Amino acid sequence: MPSRKPTKSRKRRNPERPPRAVASTRREVRADRDTTADRGRQRARRQLGREGERPQSPFGGLPISELAILVGLIAAVIGFIEGGGPALVAGLVICALGVIEITAREHFSGYRSHTALLAAVPAVALEAGLVLAFGEPKQRAVLLVVVVPVFGALFWLLRRKFMAARQARVARPPAPR
């Protein structure tokens, strides 16, 4: 007869005894830990890189920048329909000024990083100035020789400024409402 492997014996609960006085709390602790972790992940997903409340506008409660974007967009559309001209240029400039104000306010307060956009604006302006001053070069790569280092330097400086502002924003307690 083949020998059997010995099996481990288990303690069996005596049905005549009352249940344990203290139930295990492991399940509750684990459920609480999981819900807390889920809330943290959901909050991180919702914030999309924002920290705290949006910075206040320098114009008080008036949405001047948002109105400038709207007016600029309307003027740009009218200028585009008419085939270009001053309305298109004015619309694009007004819209750009509104966007730059909002992005700069958010960036320099540490709310949300707009490093690439803020570095691109002066680089594109420099490129436009070079084309206006010297005419369009036969080789467009010549413009890149000047514009790309300007963009890179501004990107690096703006990123450092944002990280410092973000650290200051996270370190300070939220303002009372």
mmCIF file of N, CA and C in Angstrom, residues 17-144:
data_model
loop_
_atom_site.group_PDB
_atom_site.id
_atom_site.type_symbol
_atom_site.label_atom_id
_atom_site.label_comp_id
_atom_site.label_asym_id
_atom_site.label_seq_id
_atom_site.Cartn_x
_atom_site.Cartn_y
_atom_site.Cartn_z
ATOM 1 N N ARG A 17 -19.295 26.424 20.762
ATOM 2 C CA ARG A 17 -18.696 27.604 21.383
ATOM 3 C C ARG A 17 -19.251 28.871 20.747
ATOM 4 N N PRO A 18 -19.311 29.938 21.500
ATOM 5 C CA PRO A 18 -19.773 31.215 20.923
ATOM 6 C C PRO A 18 -18.702 31.779 19.976
ATOM 7 N N PRO A 19 -19.065 32.679 19.092
ATOM 8 C CA PRO A 19 -18.072 33.261 18.178
ATOM 9 C C PRO A 19 -17.043 34.081 18.941
ATOM 10 N N ARG A 20 -15.968 34.388 18.256
ATOM 11 C CA ARG A 20 -14.899 35.155 18.881
ATOM 12 C C ARG A 20 -15.414 36.506 19.369
ATOM 13 N N ALA A 21 -14.785 36.989 20.412
ATOM 14 C CA ALA A 21 -15.216 38.262 20.997
ATOM 15 C C ALA A 21 -14.808 39.438 20.110
ATOM 16 N N VAL A 22 -13.623 39.395 19.506
ATOM 17 C CA VAL A 22 -13.130 40.494 18.676
ATOM 18 C C VAL A 22 -12.963 39.982 17.255
ATOM 19 N N ALA A 23 -13.659 40.601 16.334
ATOM 20 C CA ALA A 23 -13.529 40.216 14.930
ATOM 21 C C ALA A 23 -12.277 40.866 14.355
ATOM 22 N N SER A 24 -11.747 40.276 13.327
ATOM 23 C CA SER A 24 -10.552 40.812 12.689
ATOM 24 C C SER A 24 -10.898 42.112 11.960
ATOM 25 N N THR A 25 -10.035 43.096 12.073
ATOM 26 C CA THR A 25 -10.269 44.395 11.431
ATOM 27 C C THR A 25 -9.421 44.569 10.178
ATOM 28 N N ARG A 26 -8.742 43.524 9.755
ATOM 29 C CA ARG A 26 -7.874 43.640 8.590
ATOM 30 C C ARG A 26 -8.624 44.069 7.339
ATOM 31 N N ARG A 27 -9.811 43.515 7.128
ATOM 32 C CA ARG A 27 -10.571 43.864 5.925
ATOM 33 C C ARG A 27 -10.947 45.344 5.935
ATOM 34 N N GLU A 28 -11.395 45.835 7.063
ATOM 35 C CA GLU A 28 -11.793 47.241 7.150
ATOM 36 C C GLU A 28 -10.595 48.160 6.936
ATOM 37 N N VAL A 29 -9.460 47.814 7.522
ATOM 38 C CA VAL A 29 -8.261 48.637 7.377
ATOM 39 C C VAL A 29 -7.825 48.660 5.915
ATOM 40 N N ARG A 30 -7.847 47.514 5.279
ATOM 41 C CA ARG A 30 -7.443 47.448 3.874
ATOM 42 C C ARG A 30 -8.419 48.218 2.990
ATOM 43 N N ALA A 31 -9.713 48.127 3.249
ATOM 44 C CA ALA A 31 -10.707 48.859 2.464
ATOM 45 C C ALA A 31 -10.510 50.363 2.629
ATOM 46 N N ASP A 32 -10.248 50.813 3.860
ATOM 47 C CA ASP A 32 -9.995 52.237 4.087
ATOM 48 C C ASP A 32 -8.747 52.702 3.347
ATOM 49 N N ARG A 33 -7.701 51.886 3.392
ATOM 50 C CA ARG A 33 -6.458 52.230 2.704
ATOM 51 C C ARG A 33 -6.678 52.308 1.199
ATOM 52 N N ASP A 34 -7.435 51.366 0.645
ATOM 53 C CA ASP A 34 -7.700 51.369 -0.795
ATOM 54 C C ASP A 34 -8.534 52.575 -1.215
ATOM 55 N N THR A 35 -9.550 52.926 -0.430
ATOM 56 C CA THR A 35 -10.370 54.086 -0.792
ATOM 57 C C THR A 35 -9.567 55.375 -0.689
ATOM 58 N N THR A 36 -8.699 55.474 0.293
ATOM 59 C CA THR A 36 -7.856 56.657 0.407
ATOM 60 C C THR A 36 -6.921 56.760 -0.790
ATOM 61 N N ALA A 37 -6.334 55.657 -1.202
ATOM 62 C CA ALA A 37 -5.445 55.664 -2.362
ATOM 63 C C ALA A 37 -6.223 56.002 -3.630
ATOM 64 N N ASP A 38 -7.445 55.470 -3.762
ATOM 65 C CA ASP A 38 -8.263 55.775 -4.934
ATOM 66 C C ASP A 38 -8.599 57.262 -4.980
ATOM 67 N N ARG A 39 -8.947 57.843 -3.833
ATOM 68 C CA ARG A 39 -9.250 59.273 -3.791
ATOM 69 C C ARG A 39 -8.042 60.100 -4.200
ATOM 70 N N GLY A 40 -6.875 59.692 -3.743
ATOM 71 C CA GLY A 40 -5.648 60.409 -4.105
ATOM 72 C C GLY A 40 -5.374 60.340 -5.597
ATOM 73 N N ARG A 41 -5.572 59.172 -6.181
ATOM 74 C CA ARG A 41 -5.366 59.026 -7.633
ATOM 75 C C ARG A 41 -6.392 59.845 -8.414
ATOM 76 N N GLN A 42 -7.645 59.836 -7.975
ATOM 77 C CA GLN A 42 -8.677 60.615 -8.665
ATOM 78 C C GLN A 42 -8.388 62.107 -8.562
ATOM 79 N N ARG A 43 -7.937 62.543 -7.392
ATOM 80 C CA ARG A 43 -7.617 63.959 -7.211
ATOM 81 C C ARG A 43 -6.463 64.360 -8.117
ATOM 82 N N ALA A 44 -5.450 63.502 -8.210
ATOM 83 C CA ALA A 44 -4.308 63.810 -9.072
ATOM 84 C C ALA A 44 -4.739 63.874 -10.534
ATOM 85 N N ARG A 45 -5.647 62.988 -10.937
ATOM 86 C CA ARG A 45 -6.148 63.009 -12.311
ATOM 87 C C ARG A 45 -6.945 64.277 -12.588
ATOM 88 N N ARG A 46 -7.747 64.706 -11.614
ATOM 89 C CA ARG A 46 -8.588 65.884 -11.796
ATOM 90 C C ARG A 46 -7.757 67.150 -11.888
ATOM 91 N N GLN A 47 -6.674 67.237 -11.151
ATOM 92 C CA GLN A 47 -5.933 68.491 -11.078
ATOM 93 C C GLN A 47 -5.155 68.810 -12.342
ATOM 94 N N LEU A 48 -4.718 67.821 -13.073
ATOM 95 C CA LEU A 48 -4.017 68.042 -14.336
ATOM 96 C C LEU A 48 -2.865 69.029 -14.202
ATOM 97 N N GLY A 49 -2.093 68.916 -13.159
ATOM 98 C CA GLY A 49 -0.934 69.766 -12.992
ATOM 99 C C GLY A 49 -1.193 71.060 -12.251
ATOM 100 N N ARG A 50 -2.404 71.294 -11.803
ATOM 101 C CA ARG A 50 -2.712 72.519 -11.076
ATOM 102 C C ARG A 50 -2.419 72.331 -9.601
ATOM 103 N N GLU A 51 -2.135 73.406 -8.939
ATOM 104 C CA GLU A 51 -1.896 73.348 -7.504
ATOM 105 C C GLU A 51 -2.672 74.473 -6.851
ATOM 106 N N GLY A 52 -3.686 74.128 -6.085
ATOM 107 C CA GLY A 52 -4.463 75.130 -5.369
ATOM 108 C C GLY A 52 -5.466 75.847 -6.257
ATOM 109 N N GLU A 53 -5.791 77.067 -5.859
ATOM 110 C CA GLU A 53 -6.773 77.882 -6.577
ATOM 111 C C GLU A 53 -6.107 78.687 -7.690
ATOM 112 N N ARG A 54 -6.886 78.985 -8.716
ATOM 113 C CA ARG A 54 -6.407 79.812 -9.830
ATOM 114 C C ARG A 54 -6.038 81.192 -9.290
ATOM 115 N N PRO A 55 -4.922 81.777 -9.764
ATOM 116 C CA PRO A 55 -4.527 83.096 -9.266
ATOM 117 C C PRO A 55 -5.540 84.174 -9.661
ATOM 118 N N GLN A 56 -5.671 85.162 -8.808
ATOM 119 C CA GLN A 56 -6.606 86.251 -9.042
ATOM 120 C C GLN A 56 -6.141 87.131 -10.200
ATOM 121 N N SER A 57 -7.090 87.665 -10.931
ATOM 122 C CA SER A 57 -6.799 88.570 -12.033
ATOM 123 C C SER A 57 -6.375 89.925 -11.485
ATOM 124 N N PRO A 58 -5.456 90.611 -12.151
ATOM 125 C CA PRO A 58 -5.084 91.950 -11.675
ATOM 126 C C PRO A 58 -6.199 92.971 -11.896
ATOM 127 N N PHE A 59 -7.232 92.591 -12.638
ATOM 128 C CA PHE A 59 -8.342 93.497 -12.928
ATOM 129 C C PHE A 59 -9.511 93.294 -11.971
ATOM 130 N N GLY A 60 -9.270 92.649 -10.852
ATOM 131 C CA GLY A 60 -10.333 92.385 -9.888
ATOM 132 C C GLY A 60 -11.233 91.273 -10.399
ATOM 133 N N GLY A 61 -12.527 91.479 -10.332
ATOM 134 C CA GLY A 61 -13.471 90.453 -10.766
ATOM 135 C C GLY A 61 -13.823 90.537 -12.243
ATOM 136 N N LEU A 62 -13.286 91.547 -12.949
ATOM 137 C CA LEU A 62 -13.617 91.713 -14.361
ATOM 138 C C LEU A 62 -12.800 90.751 -15.221
ATOM 139 N N PRO A 63 -13.437 90.034 -16.126
ATOM 140 C CA PRO A 63 -12.710 89.090 -16.989
ATOM 141 C C PRO A 63 -12.132 89.788 -18.230
ATOM 142 N N ILE A 64 -11.244 90.748 -18.018
ATOM 143 C CA ILE A 64 -10.703 91.547 -19.117
ATOM 144 C C ILE A 64 -9.932 90.667 -20.105
ATOM 145 N N SER A 65 -9.104 89.771 -19.622
ATOM 146 C CA SER A 65 -8.313 88.924 -20.514
ATOM 147 C C SER A 65 -9.206 88.014 -21.347
ATOM 148 N N GLU A 66 -10.226 87.453 -20.725
ATOM 149 C CA GLU A 66 -11.141 86.576 -21.455
ATOM 150 C C GLU A 66 -11.915 87.359 -22.509
ATOM 151 N N LEU A 67 -12.313 88.591 -22.163
ATOM 152 C CA LEU A 67 -13.001 89.430 -23.147
ATOM 153 C C LEU A 67 -12.064 89.816 -24.298
ATOM 154 N N ALA A 68 -10.788 90.068 -23.994
ATOM 155 C CA ALA A 68 -9.821 90.390 -25.046
ATOM 156 C C ALA A 68 -9.665 89.207 -25.993
ATOM 157 N N ILE A 69 -9.640 87.998 -25.443
ATOM 158 C CA ILE A 69 -9.539 86.806 -26.298
ATOM 159 C C ILE A 69 -10.765 86.701 -27.197
ATOM 160 N N LEU A 70 -11.943 86.931 -26.640
ATOM 161 C CA LEU A 70 -13.172 86.855 -27.426
ATOM 162 C C LEU A 70 -13.203 87.917 -28.516
ATOM 163 N N VAL A 71 -12.913 89.167 -28.158
ATOM 164 C CA VAL A 71 -12.922 90.257 -29.141
ATOM 165 C C VAL A 71 -11.864 90.010 -30.218
ATOM 166 N N GLY A 72 -10.692 89.579 -29.798
ATOM 167 C CA GLY A 72 -9.636 89.286 -30.765
ATOM 168 C C GLY A 72 -10.015 88.166 -31.710
ATOM 169 N N LEU A 73 -10.674 87.149 -31.190
ATOM 170 C CA LEU A 73 -11.112 86.040 -32.038
ATOM 171 C C LEU A 73 -12.160 86.500 -33.050
ATOM 172 N N ILE A 74 -13.103 87.321 -32.594
ATOM 173 C CA ILE A 74 -14.131 87.836 -33.508
ATOM 174 C C ILE A 74 -13.489 88.698 -34.597
ATOM 175 N N ALA A 75 -12.561 89.592 -34.198
ATOM 176 C CA ALA A 75 -11.885 90.437 -35.186
ATOM 177 C C ALA A 75 -11.047 89.600 -36.151
ATOM 178 N N ALA A 76 -10.395 88.561 -35.659
ATOM 179 C CA ALA A 76 -9.589 87.712 -36.539
ATOM 180 C C ALA A 76 -10.460 86.968 -37.539
ATOM 181 N N VAL A 77 -11.609 86.500 -37.100
ATOM 182 C CA VAL A 77 -12.518 85.805 -38.023
ATOM 183 C C VAL A 77 -13.032 86.771 -39.084
ATOM 184 N N ILE A 78 -13.407 87.987 -38.674
ATOM 185 C CA ILE A 78 -13.870 88.984 -39.646
ATOM 186 C C ILE A 78 -12.749 89.314 -40.632
ATOM 187 N N GLY A 79 -11.541 89.519 -40.123
ATOM 188 C CA GLY A 79 -10.403 89.802 -40.993
ATOM 189 C C GLY A 79 -10.096 88.655 -41.936
ATOM 190 N N PHE A 80 -10.264 87.423 -41.473
ATOM 191 C CA PHE A 80 -10.005 86.253 -42.330
ATOM 192 C C PHE A 80 -11.045 86.154 -43.434
ATOM 193 N N ILE A 81 -12.307 86.437 -43.088
ATOM 194 C CA ILE A 81 -13.378 86.378 -44.088
ATOM 195 C C ILE A 81 -13.181 87.463 -45.146
ATOM 196 N N GLU A 82 -12.713 88.636 -44.731
ATOM 197 C CA GLU A 82 -12.494 89.732 -45.678
ATOM 198 C C GLU A 82 -11.208 89.569 -46.480
ATOM 199 N N GLY A 83 -10.434 88.550 -46.190
ATOM 200 C CA GLY A 83 -9.224 88.290 -46.975
ATOM 201 C C GLY A 83 -7.966 88.885 -46.384
ATOM 202 N N GLY A 84 -7.908 89.047 -45.091
ATOM 203 C CA GLY A 84 -6.700 89.559 -44.442
ATOM 204 C C GLY A 84 -6.845 91.033 -44.129
ATOM 205 N N GLY A 85 -5.722 91.677 -43.888
ATOM 206 C CA GLY A 85 -5.759 93.103 -43.629
ATOM 207 C C GLY A 85 -5.643 93.433 -42.155
ATOM 208 N N PRO A 86 -5.930 94.692 -41.826
ATOM 209 C CA PRO A 86 -5.733 95.164 -40.451
ATOM 210 C C PRO A 86 -6.620 94.464 -39.428
ATOM 211 N N ALA A 87 -7.826 94.081 -39.795
ATOM 212 C CA ALA A 87 -8.721 93.416 -38.836
ATOM 213 C C ALA A 87 -8.136 92.078 -38.397
ATOM 214 N N LEU A 88 -7.565 91.340 -39.330
ATOM 215 C CA LEU A 88 -6.963 90.040 -39.002
ATOM 216 C C LEU A 88 -5.766 90.219 -38.070
ATOM 217 N N VAL A 89 -4.887 91.161 -38.404
ATOM 218 C CA VAL A 89 -3.690 91.394 -37.596
ATOM 219 C C VAL A 89 -4.074 91.896 -36.199
ATOM 220 N N ALA A 90 -4.987 92.858 -36.146
ATOM 221 C CA ALA A 90 -5.410 93.393 -34.846
ATOM 222 C C ALA A 90 -6.085 92.311 -34.004
ATOM 223 N N GLY A 91 -6.917 91.499 -34.630
ATOM 224 C CA GLY A 91 -7.582 90.410 -33.906
ATOM 225 C C GLY A 91 -6.592 89.423 -33.329
ATOM 226 N N LEU A 92 -5.590 89.038 -34.121
ATOM 227 C CA LEU A 92 -4.591 88.088 -33.635
ATOM 228 C C LEU A 92 -3.756 88.686 -32.505
ATOM 229 N N VAL A 93 -3.415 89.963 -32.612
ATOM 230 C CA VAL A 93 -2.609 90.615 -31.569
ATOM 231 C C VAL A 93 -3.410 90.729 -30.269
ATOM 232 N N ILE A 94 -4.675 91.153 -30.366
ATOM 233 C CA ILE A 94 -5.515 91.292 -29.162
ATOM 234 C C ILE A 94 -5.726 89.934 -28.503
ATOM 235 N N CYS A 95 -5.997 88.922 -29.310
ATOM 236 C CA CYS A 95 -6.189 87.563 -28.778
ATOM 237 C C CYS A 95 -4.903 87.068 -28.101
ATOM 238 N N ALA A 96 -3.768 87.314 -28.746
ATOM 239 C CA ALA A 96 -2.491 86.883 -28.173
ATOM 240 C C ALA A 96 -2.205 87.590 -26.855
ATOM 241 N N LEU A 97 -2.525 88.871 -26.758
ATOM 242 C CA LEU A 97 -2.294 89.592 -25.502
ATOM 243 C C LEU A 97 -3.126 89.012 -24.363
ATOM 244 N N GLY A 98 -4.380 88.677 -24.640
ATOM 245 C CA GLY A 98 -5.215 88.060 -23.606
ATOM 246 C C GLY A 98 -4.680 86.713 -23.165
ATOM 247 N N VAL A 99 -4.249 85.905 -24.130
ATOM 248 C CA VAL A 99 -3.711 84.575 -23.806
ATOM 249 C C VAL A 99 -2.411 84.700 -23.014
ATOM 250 N N ILE A 100 -1.550 85.614 -23.422
ATOM 251 C CA ILE A 100 -0.267 85.787 -22.727
ATOM 252 C C ILE A 100 -0.492 86.234 -21.283
ATOM 253 N N GLU A 101 -1.476 87.126 -21.059
ATOM 254 C CA GLU A 101 -1.736 87.587 -19.687
ATOM 255 C C GLU A 101 -2.176 86.431 -18.792
ATOM 256 N N ILE A 102 -3.094 85.626 -19.283
ATOM 257 C CA ILE A 102 -3.592 84.501 -18.469
ATOM 258 C C ILE A 102 -2.491 83.478 -18.224
ATOM 259 N N THR A 103 -1.776 83.105 -19.270
ATOM 260 C CA THR A 103 -0.743 82.078 -19.107
ATOM 261 C C THR A 103 0.403 82.574 -18.231
ATOM 262 N N ALA A 104 0.786 83.846 -18.371
ATOM 263 C CA ALA A 104 1.870 84.373 -17.537
ATOM 264 C C ALA A 104 1.446 84.413 -16.074
ATOM 265 N N ARG A 105 0.207 84.832 -15.820
ATOM 266 C CA ARG A 105 -0.286 84.880 -14.432
ATOM 267 C C ARG A 105 -0.280 83.489 -13.810
ATOM 268 N N GLU A 106 -0.775 82.491 -14.552
ATOM 269 C CA GLU A 106 -0.802 81.120 -14.017
ATOM 270 C C GLU A 106 0.604 80.567 -13.848
ATOM 271 N N HIS A 107 1.481 80.864 -14.800
ATOM 272 C CA HIS A 107 2.840 80.317 -14.765
ATOM 273 C C HIS A 107 3.651 80.896 -13.612
ATOM 274 N N PHE A 108 3.672 82.210 -13.495
ATOM 275 C CA PHE A 108 4.527 82.845 -12.494
ATOM 276 C C PHE A 108 3.971 82.732 -11.077
ATOM 277 N N SER A 109 2.712 82.312 -10.945
ATOM 278 C CA SER A 109 2.186 82.073 -9.600
ATOM 279 C C SER A 109 2.354 80.610 -9.189
ATOM 280 N N GLY A 110 2.827 79.749 -10.108
ATOM 281 C CA GLY A 110 3.033 78.344 -9.787
ATOM 282 C C GLY A 110 1.781 77.506 -9.910
ATOM 283 N N TYR A 111 0.734 78.040 -10.543
ATOM 284 C CA TYR A 111 -0.532 77.306 -10.671
ATOM 285 C C TYR A 111 -0.437 76.236 -11.747
ATOM 286 N N ARG A 112 0.017 76.603 -12.932
ATOM 287 C CA ARG A 112 0.161 75.645 -14.035
ATOM 288 C C ARG A 112 1.287 76.128 -14.937
ATOM 289 N N SER A 113 2.090 75.183 -15.415
ATOM 290 C CA SER A 113 3.238 75.532 -16.243
ATOM 291 C C SER A 113 2.818 75.786 -17.690
ATOM 292 N N HIS A 114 3.233 76.931 -18.211
ATOM 293 C CA HIS A 114 3.032 77.271 -19.615
ATOM 294 C C HIS A 114 4.384 77.638 -20.226
ATOM 295 N N THR A 115 5.403 76.876 -19.876
ATOM 296 C CA THR A 115 6.772 77.209 -20.238
ATOM 297 C C THR A 115 6.967 77.298 -21.740
ATOM 298 N N ALA A 116 6.508 76.301 -22.480
ATOM 299 C CA ALA A 116 6.754 76.278 -23.926
ATOM 300 C C ALA A 116 6.060 77.450 -24.621
ATOM 301 N N LEU A 117 4.835 77.733 -24.240
ATOM 302 C CA LEU A 117 4.107 78.836 -24.867
ATOM 303 C C LEU A 117 4.777 80.173 -24.561
ATOM 304 N N LEU A 118 5.138 80.384 -23.309
ATOM 305 C CA LEU A 118 5.753 81.659 -22.944
ATOM 306 C C LEU A 118 7.151 81.817 -23.537
ATOM 307 N N ALA A 119 7.858 80.730 -23.765
ATOM 308 C CA ALA A 119 9.177 80.815 -24.405
ATOM 309 C C ALA A 119 9.040 81.003 -25.911
ATOM 310 N N ALA A 120 7.957 80.494 -26.493
ATOM 311 C CA ALA A 120 7.773 80.592 -27.942
ATOM 312 C C ALA A 120 7.374 81.993 -28.381
ATOM 313 N N VAL A 121 6.654 82.729 -27.544
ATOM 314 C CA VAL A 121 6.167 84.058 -27.947
ATOM 315 C C VAL A 121 7.327 85.003 -28.288
ATOM 316 N N PRO A 122 8.323 85.196 -27.423
ATOM 317 C CA PRO A 122 9.429 86.079 -27.810
ATOM 318 C C PRO A 122 10.261 85.510 -28.972
ATOM 319 N N ALA A 123 10.378 84.191 -29.038
ATOM 320 C CA ALA A 123 11.152 83.599 -30.133
ATOM 321 C C ALA A 123 10.475 83.863 -31.481
ATOM 322 N N VAL A 124 9.166 83.722 -31.533
ATOM 323 C CA VAL A 124 8.435 83.990 -32.776
ATOM 324 C C VAL A 124 8.476 85.482 -33.093
ATOM 325 N N ALA A 125 8.364 86.329 -32.066
ATOM 326 C CA ALA A 125 8.449 87.774 -32.287
ATOM 327 C C ALA A 125 9.830 88.150 -32.835
ATOM 328 N N LEU A 126 10.882 87.543 -32.323
ATOM 329 C CA LEU A 126 12.229 87.778 -32.833
ATOM 330 C C LEU A 126 12.330 87.348 -34.295
ATOM 331 N N GLU A 127 11.774 86.193 -34.600
ATOM 332 C CA GLU A 127 11.807 85.712 -35.983
ATOM 333 C C GLU A 127 11.065 86.681 -36.907
ATOM 334 N N ALA A 128 9.894 87.144 -36.489
ATOM 335 C CA ALA A 128 9.139 88.099 -37.307
ATOM 336 C C ALA A 128 9.919 89.402 -37.471
ATOM 337 N N GLY A 129 10.562 89.865 -36.411
ATOM 338 C CA GLY A 129 11.371 91.083 -36.501
ATOM 339 C C GLY A 129 12.542 90.927 -37.453
ATOM 340 N N LEU A 130 13.198 89.782 -37.410
ATOM 341 C CA LEU A 130 14.311 89.531 -38.332
ATOM 342 C C LEU A 130 13.838 89.512 -39.779
ATOM 343 N N VAL A 131 12.693 88.906 -40.023
ATOM 344 C CA VAL A 131 12.169 88.842 -41.389
ATOM 345 C C VAL A 131 11.775 90.241 -41.857
ATOM 346 N N LEU A 132 11.179 91.036 -40.977
ATOM 347 C CA LEU A 132 10.813 92.404 -41.363
ATOM 348 C C LEU A 132 12.049 93.264 -41.606
ATOM 349 N N ALA A 133 13.079 93.084 -40.801
ATOM 350 C CA ALA A 133 14.278 93.921 -40.918
ATOM 351 C C ALA A 133 15.142 93.533 -42.118
ATOM 352 N N PHE A 134 15.343 92.232 -42.313
ATOM 353 C CA PHE A 134 16.287 91.788 -43.336
ATOM 354 C C PHE A 134 15.633 91.087 -44.521
ATOM 355 N N GLY A 135 14.347 90.902 -44.492
ATOM 356 C CA GLY A 135 13.683 90.166 -45.562
ATOM 357 C C GLY A 135 13.788 88.674 -45.299
ATOM 358 N N GLU A 136 13.003 87.941 -46.035
ATOM 359 C CA GLU A 136 13.015 86.487 -45.828
ATOM 360 C C GLU A 136 14.277 85.887 -46.439
ATOM 361 N N PRO A 137 15.045 85.136 -45.635
ATOM 362 C CA PRO A 137 16.286 84.549 -46.185
ATOM 363 C C PRO A 137 15.963 83.408 -47.155
ATOM 364 N N LYS A 138 16.910 83.180 -48.066
ATOM 365 C CA LYS A 138 16.705 82.093 -49.033
ATOM 366 C C LYS A 138 16.723 80.737 -48.327
ATOM 367 N N GLN A 139 17.542 80.637 -47.315
ATOM 368 C CA GLN A 139 17.596 79.400 -46.522
ATOM 369 C C GLN A 139 16.926 79.686 -45.180
ATOM 370 N N ARG A 140 15.802 79.067 -44.939
ATOM 371 C CA ARG A 140 15.057 79.325 -43.699
ATOM 372 C C ARG A 140 15.777 78.785 -42.467
ATOM 373 N N ALA A 141 16.701 77.897 -42.659
ATOM 374 C CA ALA A 141 17.451 77.346 -41.527
ATOM 375 C C ALA A 141 18.285 78.422 -40.837
ATOM 376 N N VAL A 142 18.589 79.509 -41.562
ATOM 377 C CA VAL A 142 19.359 80.606 -40.970
ATOM 378 C C VAL A 142 18.572 81.229 -39.814
ATOM 379 N N LEU A 143 17.250 81.309 -39.955
ATOM 380 C CA LEU A 143 16.432 81.842 -38.875
ATOM 381 C C LEU A 143 16.492 80.943 -37.643
ATOM 382 N N LEU A 144 16.557 79.646 -37.874
ATOM 383 C CA LEU A 144 16.610 78.714 -36.748
ATOM 384 C C LEU A 144 17.880 78.871 -35.928
#
